[in-house]
């Protein structure tokens, strides 16, 4: 059996689809299934069992001999969450418990970290574990992810294989439930369909023109391919960036969304809200050399191709992956 936590969420539900496509059907999905608006993400998938996240460790104590691999992708991912208690409970303490269980039962583990750990990128975007203590996240969510990364690396006892994945700006199907935390592409699509235009944040940095702020946008289909690769190889434990290695502008994103819809671009700009202006990232770009060095050689989807696939094959027909 393969365990996937956060399974009704965005990336994890796409991973379940990828596993099913490879004929892995004994999948145990773990989540808070009372959040009903996420459940369509799992509809039609071949699953072994649903386990509530609060009951998972008791379940694992009884079933660990049947478990082959654990993907721990469940987390509180709201970057505006201010309740440190909630973040400590779900992102730090739960992950520590998962790590310790994987050590106890000798289970391989892939878990979700985040590029939010890099903050403004003042020390770069290198997934060198020696630099973890220098990182300065901009919010409590990023702190919680970096705190766990530092804790994991410092542990004398580790799972026989483990990997922490620093997801950059992931976009793609199955993020419909995420509301304001969904990718800018989903928001762009919705704005264009409703109003015929799209609004981006104006630049307040003299080094960047309006719309030229850059992010490393990575398609969720690439993310799950990396997860699948790590499950298959189970070598070279460590923390890895998961982006494309190429920063693209928000203007690129907007223009390609219009193009995917066959619409003429109409882009407006508004001031970045003052409450987030001093913490706004103008550039992120994953250094992908470390993942490449362990044998991952698949090309990452170009932004143009990823947006076209997402818009035309999922958003327009309202389909799930």
XYZ file of C-alpha atoms in Angstrom:
321
model
C 0.000 0.000 0.000
C 1.022 3.573 -0.655
C -0.071 6.262 1.813
C -0.826 9.794 0.593
C -1.644 12.453 3.179
C -3.482 15.631 2.261
C -4.950 13.378 -0.402
C -8.049 15.438 -1.145
C -5.896 18.494 -1.770
C -4.352 19.870 -4.925
C -0.968 18.214 -5.465
C -1.750 15.030 -3.543
C -4.901 14.228 -5.522
C -2.963 14.684 -8.788
C -0.322 12.330 -7.395
C -3.007 9.716 -6.737
C -4.024 9.993 -10.399
C -0.391 9.472 -11.458
C -0.090 6.426 -9.201
C -3.310 4.944 -10.567
C -1.978 5.469 -14.108
C 1.014 3.304 -13.139
C -1.369 0.639 -11.770
C -0.785 1.440 -8.113
C -4.317 1.016 -6.799
C -3.811 0.060 -3.141
C -3.637 3.666 -2.057
C -4.564 4.780 1.440
C -5.710 8.392 1.393
C -5.386 10.466 4.560
C -7.038 13.833 5.114
C -9.770 15.703 6.930
C -12.606 14.386 4.781
C -15.152 16.629 6.490
C -14.018 19.403 4.119
C -16.514 18.417 1.468
C -15.578 20.903 -1.257
C -12.250 19.080 -1.710
C -13.778 15.626 -2.172
C -14.363 15.892 -5.949
C -10.562 15.755 -6.288
C -10.727 12.057 -5.347
C -13.822 11.133 -7.327
C -13.333 8.187 -9.654
C -9.899 7.236 -8.342
C -8.942 3.679 -7.387
C -8.326 3.706 -3.646
C -7.798 1.129 -0.923
C -9.013 3.070 2.115
C -9.884 6.490 3.514
C -8.284 7.288 6.891
C -8.985 10.450 8.891
C -5.781 12.344 9.616
C -6.442 12.245 13.376
C -6.680 8.459 13.280
C -3.779 7.811 10.933
C -1.015 6.970 13.387
C -3.185 4.427 15.186
C -3.997 2.959 11.764
C -0.296 2.861 10.854
C 0.607 1.058 14.091
C -1.730 -1.733 13.002
C -0.959 -1.762 9.263
C 2.675 -0.688 8.824
C 3.754 -4.089 7.508
C 1.565 -3.565 4.452
C 2.783 -0.029 3.712
C 5.399 0.411 0.995
C 5.789 4.190 0.794
C 4.461 7.375 2.400
C 3.890 10.699 0.656
C 3.225 13.267 3.375
C 1.729 16.183 1.444
C -0.873 17.284 3.966
C -0.300 20.699 5.532
C -1.874 24.009 6.406
C -0.820 25.903 3.266
C -2.433 29.304 3.841
C 0.440 31.799 3.705
C -1.663 34.346 5.612
C -2.335 32.019 8.554
C -1.264 33.805 11.744
C -2.219 31.137 14.269
C 1.139 29.612 15.148
C -0.605 26.937 17.172
C -2.422 25.636 14.097
C 0.768 25.717 12.012
C 2.780 24.002 14.734
C 0.141 21.307 15.076
C -0.343 20.525 11.383
C 2.950 21.477 9.743
C 5.503 20.803 12.462
C 4.265 18.400 15.135
C 2.312 16.144 12.753
C 5.305 15.975 10.417
C 7.630 15.103 13.298
C 5.279 12.297 14.276
C 5.259 11.093 10.649
C 9.058 11.134 10.506
C 9.374 9.195 13.746
C 6.848 6.594 12.574
C 8.767 6.131 9.320
C 11.964 5.630 11.313
C 10.268 3.156 13.638
C 8.797 1.078 10.827
C 11.574 1.665 8.242
C 9.254 3.295 5.714
C 10.472 5.623 2.934
C 9.087 9.146 3.103
C 8.610 12.060 0.729
C 7.219 15.182 2.373
C 6.154 18.645 1.237
C 8.367 21.556 2.110
C 7.962 24.915 0.349
C 9.820 27.626 -1.522
C 8.199 29.961 1.027
C 11.170 29.008 3.217
C 13.410 31.220 1.029
C 11.639 34.472 1.892
C 12.961 37.295 -0.291
C 15.759 35.065 -1.557
C 18.490 37.124 0.084
C 20.708 34.017 0.291
C 19.539 32.642 -3.043
C 17.376 29.662 -3.941
C 19.830 26.795 -3.477
C 18.561 23.620 -1.808
C 21.771 23.227 0.175
C 20.890 21.866 3.597
C 23.827 23.745 5.131
C 22.008 27.006 4.354
C 18.719 26.188 6.097
C 19.617 28.129 9.230
C 20.235 31.273 7.149
C 16.805 31.350 5.521
C 14.340 34.045 6.553
C 10.754 33.183 5.552
C 8.313 36.071 5.239
C 5.376 34.464 7.025
C 4.448 31.954 9.688
C 3.686 29.280 7.092
C 7.200 29.540 5.666
C 8.606 29.461 9.197
C 6.732 26.239 9.954
C 8.108 24.554 6.832
C 11.661 25.725 7.454
C 11.454 24.704 11.103
C 10.602 21.160 10.083
C 13.326 21.032 7.420
C 15.914 22.093 10.005
C 14.577 19.609 12.541
C 14.608 16.738 10.017
C 18.156 17.357 8.836
C 19.380 17.494 12.435
C 17.844 14.163 13.441
C 20.329 11.389 14.253
C 17.745 8.821 13.198
C 16.269 9.108 9.726
C 14.064 6.964 7.455
C 16.195 4.780 5.178
C 15.071 7.051 2.339
C 13.540 10.486 2.708
C 13.100 13.604 0.597
C 11.691 17.030 1.384
C 10.391 18.864 -1.690
C 10.464 22.664 -1.805
C 7.518 23.328 -4.090
C 7.726 26.613 -5.975
C 4.629 28.149 -7.649
C 2.611 25.072 -8.555
C -0.398 25.417 -10.857
C -2.772 23.024 -12.550
C -5.974 20.998 -12.211
C -7.555 20.094 -8.853
C -6.878 23.480 -7.239
C -10.479 24.630 -7.650
C -11.114 24.450 -3.888
C -8.196 26.692 -2.899
C -9.956 30.061 -3.237
C -7.586 33.007 -2.910
C -4.663 30.584 -2.387
C -5.116 29.094 -5.869
C -2.587 29.858 -8.600
C -2.668 33.167 -10.436
C -3.552 31.209 -13.577
C -6.844 30.054 -12.096
C -7.606 33.599 -10.936
C -6.673 34.943 -14.381
C -8.965 32.455 -16.084
C -11.871 33.366 -13.814
C -11.340 37.122 -14.272
C -11.090 36.835 -18.042
C -14.230 34.704 -18.273
C -16.178 37.093 -16.051
C -14.928 40.484 -17.227
C -12.852 39.970 -20.380
C -9.826 41.502 -18.665
C -7.290 40.674 -15.959
C -5.702 42.738 -13.207
C -2.107 42.303 -12.042
C -0.229 43.972 -9.213
C 1.688 47.086 -10.166
C 5.426 47.016 -9.441
C 6.674 49.098 -6.531
C 10.290 48.163 -7.200
C 12.226 50.361 -9.642
C 14.107 47.315 -10.909
C 10.907 45.742 -12.280
C 8.334 47.151 -14.691
C 4.637 46.499 -14.078
C 3.915 42.837 -14.760
C 7.601 41.946 -14.944
C 7.705 40.461 -11.453
C 8.951 36.890 -11.848
C 8.146 33.511 -10.329
C 9.171 29.943 -11.009
C 5.822 28.508 -12.138
C 5.797 24.691 -12.210
C 3.011 22.521 -13.647
C 1.514 20.033 -11.196
C 2.001 17.214 -13.725
C 5.760 17.782 -13.442
C 5.553 17.847 -9.655
C 3.927 14.429 -9.499
C 6.456 13.016 -11.986
C 9.238 13.990 -9.584
C 7.348 12.361 -6.706
C 6.955 9.181 -8.761
C 10.664 9.212 -9.690
C 11.677 9.451 -6.034
C 9.377 6.580 -5.095
C 10.926 4.430 -7.801
C 14.586 5.259 -7.094
C 14.651 5.652 -3.287
C 18.212 6.914 -3.291
C 20.016 10.121 -2.329
C 17.971 11.355 0.614
C 17.760 15.088 1.180
C 15.909 18.320 0.534
C 15.225 19.226 -3.083
C 13.878 22.229 -4.936
C 10.918 21.520 -7.167
C 10.445 24.263 -9.713
C 11.466 24.495 -13.357
C 14.664 26.473 -12.936
C 13.279 29.253 -15.151
C 11.567 32.336 -13.748
C 8.765 33.790 -15.881
C 6.877 37.047 -15.558
C 3.283 37.519 -14.498
C 2.803 39.254 -17.843
C 3.874 36.005 -19.564
C 1.326 34.165 -17.453
C -1.487 36.577 -18.268
C -0.780 36.748 -22.009
C -0.648 32.974 -22.279
C -3.938 32.612 -20.421
C -5.610 34.988 -22.882
C -3.988 33.067 -25.762
C -5.217 29.714 -24.430
C -8.742 31.123 -24.453
C -8.371 32.668 -27.904
C -9.057 36.093 -26.410
C -7.431 39.480 -27.031
C -5.309 40.481 -24.056
C -6.687 43.233 -21.812
C -4.450 43.649 -18.770
C -4.903 46.257 -16.032
C -2.690 47.047 -13.040
C -3.517 47.892 -9.442
C -1.328 48.830 -6.499
C 0.006 45.962 -4.436
C -1.842 46.163 -1.091
C 0.272 47.927 1.513
C -0.235 45.105 4.003
C 1.856 42.766 1.813
C 3.941 45.275 -0.146
C 7.060 45.078 2.019
C 6.986 41.264 1.888
C 6.251 40.933 -1.805
C 8.628 38.687 -3.758
C 9.752 40.147 -7.080
C 11.782 37.127 -8.149
C 11.947 33.413 -7.391
C 13.808 30.765 -9.363
C 14.659 27.271 -8.219
C 18.192 25.991 -8.598
C 17.418 22.534 -10.001
C 20.971 21.157 -10.203
C 20.590 18.956 -7.142
C 17.572 17.043 -8.464
C 19.199 16.737 -11.887
C 22.364 15.379 -10.261
C 20.541 12.316 -8.915
C 19.237 11.315 -12.338
C 15.968 13.172 -12.894
C 16.257 14.071 -16.560
C 12.697 14.732 -17.749
C 12.187 18.221 -19.191
C 9.845 20.527 -17.301
C 6.739 21.784 -19.075
C 7.108 25.211 -20.658
C 4.751 27.786 -19.172
C 3.045 28.257 -22.547
C 2.322 24.529 -22.863
C 1.279 24.071 -19.251
C -1.186 26.954 -19.346
C -2.658 25.759 -22.643
C -3.181 22.250 -21.277
C -4.597 23.477 -17.966
C -6.976 26.008 -19.506
C -8.195 24.014 -22.487
C -8.341 20.503 -21.019
C -9.335 21.226 -17.422
C -10.620 24.743 -16.730
C -12.849 25.229 -19.769
C -14.540 21.791 -19.520
C -14.383 21.925 -15.673
C -12.484 18.643 -15.464
C -10.362 17.117 -12.711
C -7.074 15.300 -13.095
